[in-house]
Amino acid sequence: MSCEENQKSSSKSQVKGGILKNSRKGQEEENTAQVPVPAHKACELCEGASYEWKCIECNQFVCTNCKRIHKRQTATRKHQIVDITDVGSDPEASSSCDTHKSELYTLYCKDCTVLVCTRCITTTHESHSFCEIEKVAGKTKKRLEEYVESLRESLRKSNEVADSFHRDKRKALKTYDSVIKSVNENIKKIIEDLEKGREGLTQTIENAKSEASQEVKQCEKEYEDRKNKICRLINASELALQSNDNIRIVQHQSSVEDLIGVLPPEVEDIEINVPKFVPVYDTFPLKPEDIIGKVHIDASREKKRHPPLRKKDSILSRISLDTDVGPLMTTSIRHSFRVQSLSDRSVGCIAVVSDNEAWVACPYDQNVCLVRRNGSLTKEVPTDFNISDIAITKSGDLLLSSAESRSLKLLCKDEIGFRDFMDTFPSEPHGVSVAGNGEILVCLTDGDFGHVTRLSETGKIKQEYDTYVVKEQCYLLRKPVRCVETSNGDMWILDEAAKKIVVLNSEGNFKFLWDGPNNENGKIRIEPSGLDCDDNGNILVTDYDNDKIYLINADTSETETLQIEVKKEPIRDPYGIAIHADKFVWVGCDDGVVHVMRYQRQMP
C-alpha cells in the first residue's frame, strides 16, 4: 500500500472513530435519562383503582366502575370504550442492532435511512453518510404529530359515516315491515281464490329483507373494524410521542407513514334497497300476482367493498432465512434443444406429461407444443389468446392461463380445441399449478396487488390468499406469478415484484420468506423466475440473474446450489422449470433453449 493510501485510510478511521465516540456518549446519556414507565396506573377519573379501559373520544384511561358511569351519562353515552388489551400498545423500541445483537444503535445512516451500530458503520454501511439519531428524531417527531392529526380527522369522518348509516338502515328496515303490512291489507280486498299469491309475495319480501339485513350487518362490521384500526394506530402513535424515546419515535414513524397513504378512507354514500308495493286489480280474470301486486327490490347495484388497511408495497417483509449454499446436488444435462415454432423466444411455461414428454410454451405467445425429451415435436396446438402459464390437471388435461383474456382455458385429451374453464375478470391470471389432491392454484393480479386462489377440480373457488401476517403486521402479495404446493401442504408463492418467495403453511398462515441464499460475501441478489417441487416437497427455483438453479430442503429450509455438468450449451437466463416423478428436470431459458437434466442427489 502506498503512503498516500495509508494516509487516506488513517484519516477515514479517525473520522469514524470520532463519530462513534460522540454517538456512544450521546447514547449513554440518553439511556441514563430514560425512566421506566409503570406497568399499572390509576384511573384518570377517580384516581383510585387501576385502569382497565380506554375511552377513545375522551382519550382517558378508566377503571371498570368509571366505565359504567361513563356509559350512563348522556354526554358520553355513545363514546367508544375499549379494553386496553384491544387498543394495543407500541412495543418497546429495541436499542440493539438487528444485525449485530450485542451492539447498540449509535447513528442514523442517511443513505440507507436506517439506524446503525458501530459495527454496521465499518461493514455494511462503509463510506455512507451518517448523522446523530437526535437530529433525525427531531424532524420525524413533527411529521408524526401531523400523521396523528390526519388520523383523528379520518376517525371523525368514519364516525360521521357510521352515524348516518345507522340512521338510514333503521329507517330502511322498517320500510320492509310496512310493505308486508300493505300487502296483507290489499289481500283482504281480493277474493278467496287469490290467496295463494299472498304467500308467494310475502316470502319474496322476507327473503329480500333478510338479504338486506345481512348486508347492513356486514357494512356495520366493516366500518367498526376500520374505526378500531384507526384508534389503535392513534393510541400507538401517542404512546411513541409521550415516551420521548428518539429510537422509538423513528421506528414507529416509518410504520405510520406506510399506512397514512391510504387514510383517511373515502366517504361513500350508503345505499340500502327500499321495496315498493304496487297493487293491481283492474280486470278479471287475472293471475294472482297481477291482482295482488308486485314487489320491486332494487338489486341492480353492486355490493360495495371497503379497502382494508394496507401497508405500502415498499415495506414488504424483510424477513429472510440465512442459509449457506452448498454443492450437495449434482446433475448433468442430457438434452438441449430448441422448439422450431418457439425459436428465439423465452420458454417460461413447462408442464411435464410423462418421463418422455412435456408441453412447452412461451409467455404471451399463442402456440403450445408437446415435445419429447430429445427435442422432437409431437404436436403443435395454436390458440387465439396469449398464454401466461400451463399445468396438467389430475385427469391429464392441459390447463392454460391467459392474462390477456383474463380467463383459464382447458385442452382435454379427447377434444380438439380449447374450452373455457373459468372467467377471472377483472383479475389477470398468471401462474397455474395442480396440487397433489387435484385442486388448482391460480396466481392472479389486480392492479398493484395480487392474490392466489385455490379452486376445486371443477373450478369452484375454495379459498383465497392475498395477505400474510408477520409479527402481528399484515403484508400484501404484490405480483404473484408462480405457485406450488408441497407434499406437506405448504404453499410457495413467487412474488415477482418483491423478488421473494412467500411460504404459507397448510392453514394459510405465514411460515417464512425466501429471498435467496448466502455466500461468504453476504446475501446473494437474485431474481427468481420459476419454481416447482419434487415428490419429497423440496423446492427447485430458477435464478434468472445468476444463471443458477437452487434446491431448498423441505425440512430444514437450507438452500443448495444445483451443480450442473455442461456438455453442450450452458444454462443462460433460466426461466421456467418443471420436474416429473423425481427423474427428469425440464428447464426453459430466455434464449429459447430447453434443457432436460437427470435429477439425482450425490452426497459429498
Coordinates of C-alpha atoms in Angstrom, one line a residue:
M1 CA 0.0 0.0 0.0
S2 CA 1.4 3.5 -0.9
C3 CA 2.0 6.3 1.6
E4 CA -0.9 8.2 0.2
E5 CA -3.3 5.3 0.6
N6 CA -2.1 4.8 4.2
Q7 CA -2.8 8.4 4.9
K8 CA -6.4 8.2 3.5
S9 CA -7.1 5.1 5.4
S10 CA -5.8 6.6 8.6
S11 CA -7.9 9.8 8.1
K12 CA -11.0 7.7 7.4
S13 CA -10.5 5.7 10.6
Q14 CA -10.1 8.9 12.6
V15 CA -13.3 10.4 11.3
K16 CA -15.3 7.2 12.0
G17 CA -13.7 6.9 15.4
G18 CA -14.7 10.5 16.3
I19 CA -18.3 9.9 15.1
L20 CA -18.6 6.6 17.0
K21 CA -17.1 8.2 20.2
N22 CA -19.6 11.1 20.1
S23 CA -22.5 8.8 19.3
R24 CA -21.7 6.4 22.1
K25 CA -21.5 9.3 24.5
G26 CA -24.9 10.6 23.4
Q27 CA -26.4 7.1 23.6
E28 CA -25.1 6.6 27.2
E29 CA -26.6 10.0 28.3
E30 CA -29.9 9.1 26.7
N31 CA -30.1 5.7 28.3
T32 CA -29.3 7.3 31.7
A33 CA -32.1 9.8 31.3
Q34 CA -34.8 7.2 30.4
V35 CA -37.2 6.4 33.2
P36 CA -39.2 3.2 33.1
V37 CA -42.9 3.7 32.7
P38 CA -45.0 2.0 35.5
A39 CA -46.9 -1.1 34.3
H40 CA -50.2 -0.1 36.0
K41 CA -51.6 3.4 36.5
A42 CA -54.6 4.7 38.5
C43 CA -57.9 5.6 36.8
E44 CA -57.7 9.1 35.3
L45 CA -61.2 9.9 36.6
C46 CA -61.4 8.6 40.2
E47 CA -57.7 8.2 40.7
G48 CA -58.4 5.1 42.7
A49 CA -58.5 1.6 41.1
S50 CA -56.1 0.7 38.2
Y51 CA -57.5 1.4 34.7
E52 CA -58.6 -1.4 32.5
W53 CA -60.4 0.5 29.8
K54 CA -59.8 3.5 27.5
C55 CA -62.4 6.0 26.1
I56 CA -61.4 6.8 22.6
E57 CA -63.2 10.1 22.3
C58 CA -62.0 11.4 25.7
N59 CA -58.6 9.8 25.3
Q60 CA -58.7 8.8 29.0
F61 CA -57.9 5.5 30.8
V62 CA -60.7 4.5 33.2
C63 CA -61.4 1.7 35.7
T64 CA -64.4 -0.6 35.4
N65 CA -66.6 1.4 37.8
C66 CA -65.9 4.7 36.0
K67 CA -66.7 2.9 32.7
R68 CA -70.2 2.1 33.8
I69 CA -70.7 5.7 35.0
H70 CA -69.3 7.0 31.7
K71 CA -71.8 4.9 29.7
R72 CA -74.8 6.1 31.7
Q73 CA -74.2 9.8 31.3
T74 CA -76.0 11.5 28.4
A75 CA -73.0 13.4 27.1
T76 CA -70.7 10.3 27.0
R77 CA -73.2 7.5 26.4
K78 CA -72.2 7.0 22.8
H79 CA -68.5 7.1 23.4
Q80 CA -66.5 4.1 22.4
I81 CA -64.8 2.4 25.3
V82 CA -62.4 -0.4 24.6
D83 CA -60.3 -2.8 26.6
I84 CA -56.7 -1.7 26.9
T85 CA -55.6 -5.1 25.5
D86 CA -57.6 -4.5 22.4
V87 CA -56.3 -0.9 22.0
G88 CA -52.8 -2.3 21.9
S89 CA -49.6 -0.6 22.7
D90 CA -46.5 0.2 20.7
P91 CA -43.8 -2.4 21.5
E92 CA -40.7 -1.2 23.4
A93 CA -38.2 0.2 20.9
S94 CA -35.1 -2.0 20.7
S95 CA -31.9 -0.2 21.2
S96 CA -29.9 -3.2 20.0
C97 CA -28.9 -3.6 16.4
D98 CA -31.0 -6.1 14.4
T99 CA -27.9 -7.3 12.6
H100 CA -25.3 -7.2 15.5
K101 CA -27.4 -8.1 18.5
S102 CA -24.8 -7.1 21.1
E103 CA -24.3 -3.6 19.7
L104 CA -26.5 -0.6 20.4
Y105 CA -27.8 1.9 17.8
T106 CA -25.5 4.8 17.7
L107 CA -26.1 6.7 14.4
Y108 CA -28.6 7.1 11.6
C109 CA -27.4 6.2 8.0
K110 CA -28.7 8.9 5.7
D111 CA -28.0 6.8 2.6
C112 CA -30.0 3.7 3.7
T113 CA -32.4 5.6 6.1
V114 CA -31.9 3.1 8.9
L115 CA -30.4 3.1 12.4
V116 CA -26.9 1.6 12.6
C117 CA -24.4 0.5 15.2
T118 CA -20.7 0.8 15.4
R119 CA -20.1 -2.5 13.5
C120 CA -22.6 -1.5 10.8
I121 CA -20.6 1.6 10.1
T122 CA -17.4 -0.3 9.4
T123 CA -19.0 -3.2 7.5
T124 CA -22.3 -3.0 5.5
H125 CA -22.5 0.8 5.7
E126 CA -18.9 1.7 5.0
S127 CA -18.4 5.1 3.2
H128 CA -22.1 6.1 3.9
S129 CA -23.2 9.4 5.3
F130 CA -24.3 9.4 9.0
C131 CA -25.9 11.9 11.4
E132 CA -27.0 11.9 15.0
I133 CA -30.2 10.0 16.0
E134 CA -31.4 13.1 17.9
K135 CA -31.3 15.1 14.7
V136 CA -33.4 12.6 12.8
A137 CA -35.8 12.2 15.7
G138 CA -36.4 16.0 15.8
K139 CA -37.5 16.0 12.1
T140 CA -39.7 12.9 12.3
K141 CA -41.4 13.9 15.5
K142 CA -43.2 16.9 13.8
R143 CA -44.1 14.6 10.9
L144 CA -45.5 12.0 13.3
E145 CA -47.6 14.7 15.0
E146 CA -49.1 15.6 11.6
Y147 CA -49.9 12.0 11.0
V148 CA -51.8 11.8 14.3
E149 CA -53.9 14.8 13.3
S150 CA -54.7 13.2 10.0
L151 CA -55.7 10.0 11.7
R152 CA -58.0 12.0 14.1
E153 CA -59.7 13.6 11.0
S154 CA -60.1 10.1 9.5
L155 CA -61.7 8.9 12.7
R156 CA -64.1 11.9 12.7
K157 CA -65.2 11.2 9.1
S158 CA -65.7 7.5 9.8
N159 CA -67.9 8.3 12.8
E160 CA -70.0 10.7 10.6
V161 CA -70.5 7.9 8.0
A162 CA -71.3 5.3 10.7
D163 CA -73.9 7.6 12.4
S164 CA -75.6 8.4 9.1
F165 CA -75.6 4.8 8.0
H166 CA -77.1 3.7 11.3
R167 CA -80.0 6.1 11.0
D168 CA -80.7 5.2 7.4
K169 CA -80.6 1.5 7.9
R170 CA -83.1 1.5 10.7
K171 CA -85.4 3.6 8.5
A172 CA -84.9 1.3 5.5
L173 CA -85.5 -1.9 7.5
K174 CA -88.8 -0.5 8.9
T175 CA -89.9 0.0 5.3
Y176 CA -89.8 -3.7 4.7
D177 CA -92.3 -4.3 7.6
S178 CA -94.6 -1.6 6.3
V179 CA -94.6 -3.2 2.8
I180 CA -95.6 -6.6 4.2
K181 CA -98.4 -4.9 6.1
S182 CA -99.6 -3.1 2.9
V183 CA -99.6 -6.5 1.1
N184 CA -101.7 -8.1 3.7
E185 CA -104.2 -5.2 3.7
N186 CA -104.5 -5.3 0.0
I187 CA -105.0 -9.1 0.0
K188 CA -108.1 -8.7 2.2
K189 CA -109.8 -6.9 -0.6
I190 CA -109.2 -9.7 -3.0
I191 CA -111.4 -12.8 -3.4
E192 CA -110.5 -16.0 -1.6
D193 CA -109.3 -18.0 -4.6
L194 CA -106.4 -15.5 -5.0
E195 CA -105.0 -16.2 -1.5
K196 CA -102.2 -18.3 -3.0
G197 CA -100.5 -15.2 -4.3
R198 CA -100.1 -13.6 -0.9
E199 CA -97.8 -16.3 0.4
G200 CA -95.5 -16.1 -2.6
L201 CA -95.2 -12.3 -2.4
T202 CA -94.7 -12.3 1.4
Q203 CA -91.9 -14.8 1.0
T204 CA -90.2 -12.7 -1.6
I205 CA -90.2 -9.7 0.7
E206 CA -89.0 -11.7 3.7
N207 CA -86.1 -13.0 1.6
A208 CA -85.2 -9.6 0.4
K209 CA -85.4 -8.2 3.9
S210 CA -83.1 -11.0 5.2
E211 CA -80.6 -10.2 2.5
A212 CA -80.7 -6.5 3.2
S213 CA -80.2 -7.1 6.9
Q214 CA -77.2 -9.3 6.3
E215 CA -75.7 -6.6 4.1
V216 CA -76.4 -4.0 6.7
K217 CA -74.6 -6.1 9.4
Q218 CA -71.6 -6.6 7.1
C219 CA -71.3 -2.9 6.3
E220 CA -71.5 -2.1 10.0
K221 CA -68.8 -4.6 10.8
E222 CA -66.5 -3.2 8.1
Y223 CA -66.9 0.4 9.5
E224 CA -66.4 -0.8 13.0
D225 CA -63.2 -2.7 12.1
R226 CA -61.8 0.3 10.3
K227 CA -62.6 2.6 13.2
N228 CA -60.9 0.3 15.6
K229 CA -57.7 0.0 13.5
I230 CA -57.5 3.8 13.3
C231 CA -58.0 4.1 17.1
R232 CA -55.2 1.5 17.7
L233 CA -52.9 3.4 15.4
I234 CA -53.6 6.7 17.2
N235 CA -53.0 5.2 20.6
A236 CA -49.7 3.6 19.5
S237 CA -48.6 6.9 18.0
E238 CA -49.4 8.9 21.1
L239 CA -47.5 6.4 23.3
A240 CA -44.5 6.8 21.0
L241 CA -44.7 10.6 21.3
Q242 CA -45.2 10.5 25.0
S243 CA -42.2 8.2 25.6
N244 CA -39.7 10.9 24.3
D245 CA -37.6 7.9 23.1
N246 CA -36.0 9.0 19.9
I247 CA -35.3 5.5 18.7
R248 CA -38.9 4.5 19.3
I249 CA -40.2 7.6 17.5
V250 CA -38.1 7.0 14.4
Q251 CA -39.0 3.3 14.3
H252 CA -42.8 3.9 14.8
Q253 CA -42.9 6.9 12.4
S254 CA -41.9 4.6 9.4
S255 CA -44.8 2.2 10.3
V256 CA -47.3 5.1 10.4
E257 CA -46.0 6.6 7.2
D258 CA -46.7 3.4 5.3
L259 CA -50.3 3.4 6.5
I260 CA -51.1 7.1 6.2
G261 CA -51.1 6.9 2.4
V262 CA -54.4 5.0 2.4
L263 CA -56.0 7.1 5.1
P264 CA -58.5 8.7 5.6
P265 CA -60.9 6.3 3.9
E266 CA -63.1 7.7 1.2
V267 CA -66.6 8.6 2.5
E268 CA -69.0 6.6 0.4
D269 CA -72.7 7.1 0.0
I270 CA -74.6 4.3 1.8
E271 CA -77.4 2.8 -0.3
I272 CA -80.0 0.4 1.0
N273 CA -82.6 -1.4 -1.1
V274 CA -86.1 0.1 -0.4
P275 CA -89.0 -2.0 -1.5
K276 CA -92.2 -0.6 -3.1
F277 CA -95.6 -2.4 -3.3
V278 CA -97.8 -1.8 -6.5
P279 CA -101.3 -3.2 -6.1
V280 CA -103.1 -4.2 -9.4
Y281 CA -106.8 -5.2 -9.6
D282 CA -108.4 -3.8 -12.6
T283 CA -109.8 -6.5 -14.8
F284 CA -110.7 -10.1 -14.1
P285 CA -109.7 -12.9 -14.5
L286 CA -106.0 -12.2 -13.8
K287 CA -103.0 -14.1 -12.5
P288 CA -102.6 -14.0 -8.7
E289 CA -99.6 -11.7 -8.9
D290 CA -101.4 -9.4 -11.3
I291 CA -104.2 -8.9 -8.8
I292 CA -102.3 -8.8 -5.5
G293 CA -99.4 -6.7 -6.8
K294 CA -95.7 -6.9 -7.4
V295 CA -92.8 -6.2 -5.1
H296 CA -89.8 -4.3 -6.7
I297 CA -86.4 -4.8 -4.9
D298 CA -83.6 -2.6 -6.1
A299 CA -80.9 -5.3 -6.6
S300 CA -79.1 -3.7 -9.5
R301 CA -76.2 -2.0 -7.6
E302 CA -73.1 -3.9 -6.8
K303 CA -72.1 -4.7 -3.3
K304 CA -69.6 -2.1 -2.1
R305 CA -66.3 -3.3 -0.6
H306 CA -64.2 -1.1 1.5
P307 CA -60.4 -1.5 1.0
P308 CA -58.6 -2.9 4.0
L309 CA -55.8 -1.0 5.8
R310 CA -52.7 -1.7 3.8
K311 CA -49.1 -1.2 4.2
K312 CA -47.3 0.2 1.2
D313 CA -45.6 -2.4 -1.0
S314 CA -42.2 -0.8 -0.4
I315 CA -42.2 -2.4 3.1
L316 CA -42.9 -5.9 2.1
S317 CA -41.4 -8.0 4.9
R318 CA -37.6 -8.1 5.1
I319 CA -37.6 -11.4 6.9
S320 CA -35.3 -14.0 5.3
L321 CA -33.6 -17.3 6.1
D322 CA -29.8 -17.0 6.5
T323 CA -28.7 -20.2 4.8
D324 CA -25.5 -21.3 3.3
V325 CA -25.1 -22.5 -0.2
G326 CA -23.5 -26.0 -0.5
P327 CA -22.9 -28.1 -3.6
L328 CA -24.9 -31.0 -2.4
M329 CA -26.9 -31.5 -5.6
T330 CA -25.3 -32.7 -8.9
T331 CA -26.9 -33.3 -12.2
S332 CA -26.0 -33.4 -15.9
I333 CA -27.7 -32.1 -18.9
R334 CA -29.0 -35.0 -21.1
H335 CA -30.7 -33.0 -23.9
S336 CA -30.6 -29.4 -25.1
F337 CA -32.8 -28.3 -28.0
R338 CA -34.9 -25.5 -29.5
V339 CA -38.5 -26.0 -30.5
Q340 CA -38.8 -24.8 -34.1
S341 CA -42.1 -22.9 -33.7
L342 CA -40.8 -21.3 -30.4
S343 CA -37.2 -20.4 -31.6
D344 CA -35.7 -17.2 -30.3
R345 CA -38.5 -16.9 -27.7
S346 CA -38.2 -17.3 -24.0
V347 CA -39.6 -20.7 -22.8
G348 CA -41.2 -19.9 -19.4
C349 CA -44.1 -22.4 -19.4
I350 CA -43.5 -26.1 -18.9
A351 CA -45.9 -28.9 -18.0
V352 CA -44.4 -32.4 -17.9
V353 CA -46.8 -35.2 -19.1
S354 CA -44.5 -38.2 -18.6
D355 CA -40.9 -39.2 -18.4
N356 CA -40.6 -38.6 -22.1
E357 CA -42.9 -35.8 -23.0
A358 CA -43.8 -32.3 -21.8
W359 CA -45.9 -29.3 -23.0
V360 CA -43.9 -26.1 -23.5
A361 CA -45.0 -22.6 -24.3
C362 CA -43.6 -19.0 -24.3
P363 CA -45.3 -16.4 -22.1
Y364 CA -47.5 -14.1 -24.1
D365 CA -47.3 -16.3 -27.2
Q366 CA -50.2 -18.2 -28.9
N367 CA -48.7 -21.6 -29.5
V368 CA -48.3 -24.5 -27.2
C369 CA -46.2 -27.6 -28.2
L370 CA -45.9 -31.2 -27.0
V371 CA -42.3 -32.2 -27.3
R372 CA -40.2 -35.3 -26.5
R373 CA -37.2 -35.4 -24.2
N374 CA -34.9 -35.5 -27.2
G375 CA -36.4 -32.4 -28.7
S376 CA -38.7 -33.9 -31.4
L377 CA -42.1 -32.3 -31.9
T378 CA -45.1 -34.5 -31.1
K379 CA -47.9 -31.9 -31.5
E380 CA -48.3 -28.2 -32.0
V381 CA -51.6 -26.6 -31.0
P382 CA -52.3 -22.9 -32.0
T383 CA -54.6 -20.7 -29.8
D384 CA -56.3 -17.4 -30.3
F385 CA -55.0 -16.0 -27.0
N386 CA -51.7 -15.2 -25.4
I387 CA -50.5 -17.9 -22.9
S388 CA -49.3 -17.0 -19.4
D389 CA -48.7 -20.4 -17.9
I390 CA -49.7 -24.1 -18.3
A391 CA -50.3 -27.1 -16.0
I392 CA -51.5 -30.7 -16.2
T393 CA -54.7 -31.5 -14.3
K394 CA -55.2 -34.7 -12.3
S395 CA -57.2 -36.1 -15.1
G396 CA -54.4 -35.5 -17.6
D397 CA -55.9 -32.4 -19.4
L398 CA -53.9 -29.3 -20.2
L399 CA -54.9 -26.2 -18.2
L400 CA -53.8 -22.8 -19.6
S401 CA -54.0 -19.3 -18.1
S402 CA -54.2 -16.1 -20.2
A403 CA -53.7 -12.7 -18.6
E404 CA -54.7 -11.1 -21.9
S405 CA -58.2 -12.8 -22.0
R406 CA -58.5 -12.9 -18.2
S407 CA -59.5 -16.5 -18.2
L408 CA -58.5 -20.1 -17.8
K409 CA -58.7 -22.5 -20.8
L410 CA -58.8 -26.3 -20.9
L411 CA -57.5 -28.6 -23.6
C412 CA -59.0 -32.1 -22.9
K413 CA -57.2 -35.2 -24.0
D414 CA -60.1 -36.4 -26.1
E415 CA -61.0 -33.0 -27.6
I416 CA -59.5 -31.0 -30.5
G417 CA -60.0 -27.4 -29.4
F418 CA -59.9 -25.4 -26.2
R419 CA -62.9 -24.7 -24.0
D420 CA -63.4 -22.1 -21.3
F421 CA -62.7 -23.3 -17.8
M422 CA -63.1 -20.1 -15.7
D423 CA -63.5 -16.4 -16.2
T424 CA -61.2 -14.5 -13.9
F425 CA -62.3 -10.9 -14.9
P426 CA -61.3 -8.4 -13.7
S427 CA -58.2 -10.2 -12.4
E428 CA -55.4 -11.3 -14.7
P429 CA -54.3 -14.9 -14.2
H430 CA -50.6 -15.7 -14.4
G431 CA -49.2 -18.9 -12.8
V432 CA -51.3 -22.1 -12.5
S433 CA -50.4 -25.4 -10.8
V434 CA -52.1 -28.5 -9.6
A435 CA -51.8 -29.8 -6.1
G436 CA -51.5 -33.5 -5.2
N437 CA -55.2 -33.7 -4.3
G438 CA -56.2 -32.3 -7.7
E439 CA -57.0 -28.8 -6.5
I440 CA -55.8 -25.9 -8.7
L441 CA -53.8 -22.9 -7.6
V442 CA -54.0 -19.7 -9.7
C443 CA -51.9 -16.6 -9.3
L444 CA -53.9 -13.5 -10.1
T445 CA -53.1 -9.8 -10.2
D446 CA -55.5 -6.9 -10.0
G447 CA -53.7 -3.5 -10.4
D448 CA -50.8 -3.1 -7.9
F449 CA -51.7 -6.1 -5.8
G450 CA -52.5 -9.8 -6.3
H451 CA -53.7 -13.0 -4.7
V452 CA -53.7 -16.7 -5.0
T453 CA -57.0 -18.6 -5.5
R454 CA -57.5 -22.3 -4.7
L455 CA -60.0 -24.0 -7.0
S456 CA -61.6 -27.4 -6.9
E457 CA -61.1 -29.7 -9.9
T458 CA -64.3 -28.3 -11.4
G459 CA -63.3 -24.7 -11.0
K460 CA -65.2 -23.8 -7.8
I461 CA -63.4 -21.2 -5.6
K462 CA -62.5 -22.7 -2.3
Q463 CA -60.1 -20.2 -0.7
E464 CA -58.1 -17.0 -1.5
Y465 CA -54.8 -15.8 -0.1
D466 CA -53.8 -12.2 -0.5
T467 CA -52.2 -11.2 2.8
Y468 CA -49.9 -12.8 5.3
V469 CA -49.1 -11.7 8.9
V470 CA -45.6 -11.4 10.3
K471 CA -45.2 -10.5 13.9
E472 CA -48.8 -9.1 14.1
Q473 CA -48.1 -7.0 10.9
C474 CA -50.1 -7.6 7.8
Y475 CA -48.5 -7.6 4.3
L476 CA -49.9 -7.9 0.8
L477 CA -48.9 -10.0 -2.1
R478 CA -47.9 -7.7 -4.9
K479 CA -47.5 -9.7 -8.1
P480 CA -47.7 -13.5 -7.6
V481 CA -46.7 -15.2 -10.8
R482 CA -45.9 -18.8 -9.8
C483 CA -47.2 -21.0 -7.0
V484 CA -46.7 -24.7 -6.0
E485 CA -48.0 -26.8 -3.1
T486 CA -45.6 -29.3 -1.5
S487 CA -46.5 -32.8 -0.1
N488 CA -46.9 -31.5 3.4
G489 CA -49.4 -28.8 2.3
D490 CA -47.0 -25.8 2.4
M491 CA -47.7 -23.3 -0.4
W492 CA -44.7 -21.5 -2.0
I493 CA -45.7 -18.3 -3.8
L494 CA -43.2 -16.4 -6.1
D495 CA -43.8 -12.7 -5.8
E496 CA -42.2 -11.2 -9.0
A497 CA -42.5 -7.6 -7.8
A498 CA -40.8 -8.3 -4.5
K499 CA -38.3 -10.8 -5.9
K500 CA -39.1 -13.1 -3.0
I501 CA -41.0 -16.3 -2.3
V502 CA -43.7 -16.3 0.4
V503 CA -44.2 -19.6 2.2
L504 CA -47.5 -20.4 3.8
N505 CA -48.4 -23.5 5.8
S506 CA -51.4 -25.8 5.1
E507 CA -53.7 -23.5 7.0
G508 CA -52.7 -20.4 5.0
N509 CA -50.6 -18.9 7.8
F510 CA -47.2 -17.3 7.2
K511 CA -44.1 -19.5 7.7
F512 CA -41.2 -17.6 6.3
L513 CA -39.8 -15.6 3.3
W514 CA -37.1 -17.0 1.0
D515 CA -35.1 -14.2 -0.8
G516 CA -32.0 -16.1 -1.9
P517 CA -29.0 -17.9 -0.4
N518 CA -25.9 -16.5 1.3
N519 CA -22.3 -16.8 0.4
E520 CA -19.0 -15.7 2.0
N521 CA -19.8 -12.1 0.9
G522 CA -23.3 -12.0 2.3
K523 CA -26.7 -12.2 0.7
I524 CA -26.8 -13.1 -3.0
R525 CA -29.1 -10.8 -5.1
I526 CA -31.4 -13.0 -7.1
E527 CA -34.3 -12.8 -9.5
P528 CA -36.5 -15.9 -9.0
S529 CA -38.3 -16.7 -12.2
G530 CA -39.7 -20.2 -11.9
L531 CA -40.3 -22.9 -9.2
D532 CA -41.5 -26.4 -8.8
C533 CA -41.3 -29.1 -6.1
D534 CA -40.2 -32.8 -6.1
D535 CA -42.1 -35.7 -4.5
N536 CA -40.4 -35.1 -1.2
G537 CA -41.5 -31.5 -1.0
N538 CA -38.1 -30.0 -1.9
I539 CA -38.3 -26.8 -4.0
L540 CA -36.4 -26.1 -7.2
V541 CA -36.1 -22.3 -8.0
T542 CA -34.5 -20.8 -11.1
D543 CA -32.4 -17.6 -10.7
Y544 CA -32.6 -15.6 -13.9
D545 CA -29.9 -13.1 -13.0
N546 CA -27.2 -15.6 -11.8
D547 CA -27.9 -18.5 -14.3
K548 CA -28.4 -20.8 -11.3
I549 CA -30.9 -23.3 -10.0
Y550 CA -31.4 -23.7 -6.2
L551 CA -32.7 -26.6 -4.3
I552 CA -34.4 -25.8 -1.0
N553 CA -34.7 -28.6 1.6
A554 CA -38.3 -29.2 2.6
D555 CA -37.5 -30.0 6.2
T556 CA -34.6 -27.6 7.1
S557 CA -35.2 -24.8 4.5
E558 CA -31.5 -24.9 3.7
T559 CA -30.5 -23.8 0.2
E560 CA -28.2 -25.8 -2.1
T561 CA -26.9 -24.9 -5.5
L562 CA -27.6 -27.3 -8.3
Q563 CA -24.2 -28.3 -9.8
I564 CA -24.7 -28.9 -13.5
E565 CA -22.3 -30.7 -15.7
V566 CA -22.4 -28.9 -19.0
K567 CA -21.8 -31.0 -22.2
K568 CA -23.1 -28.7 -24.9
E569 CA -25.0 -25.4 -24.3
P570 CA -24.8 -24.0 -20.8
I571 CA -27.9 -22.7 -19.0
R572 CA -28.4 -19.0 -19.6
D573 CA -31.2 -16.9 -18.1
P574 CA -33.3 -19.9 -16.8
Y575 CA -37.0 -19.0 -16.8
G576 CA -39.4 -21.9 -16.5
I577 CA -38.8 -25.2 -14.6
A578 CA -40.7 -28.4 -14.0
I579 CA -39.9 -31.9 -12.6
H580 CA -41.7 -35.2 -13.1
A581 CA -41.6 -38.2 -10.8
D582 CA -38.1 -37.2 -9.4
K583 CA -36.5 -38.4 -12.6
F584 CA -36.0 -35.5 -15.1
V585 CA -35.9 -31.7 -14.7
W586 CA -37.0 -29.6 -17.6
V587 CA -35.7 -26.0 -17.7
G588 CA -36.7 -23.4 -20.3
C589 CA -34.4 -20.4 -20.9
D590 CA -34.8 -16.9 -22.2
D591 CA -32.7 -17.7 -25.3
G592 CA -35.3 -20.3 -26.4
V593 CA -33.3 -23.4 -25.4
V594 CA -35.0 -26.2 -23.4
H595 CA -32.6 -28.3 -21.2
V596 CA -33.6 -31.8 -19.8
M597 CA -31.5 -33.0 -16.9
R598 CA -31.4 -36.1 -14.8
Y599 CA -32.5 -35.5 -11.2
Q600 CA -30.1 -37.3 -8.8
R601 CA -28.5 -36.5 -5.5
Q602 CA -24.9 -37.1 -4.8
M603 CA -23.7 -36.5 -1.3
P604 CA -20.2 -35.1 -1.0

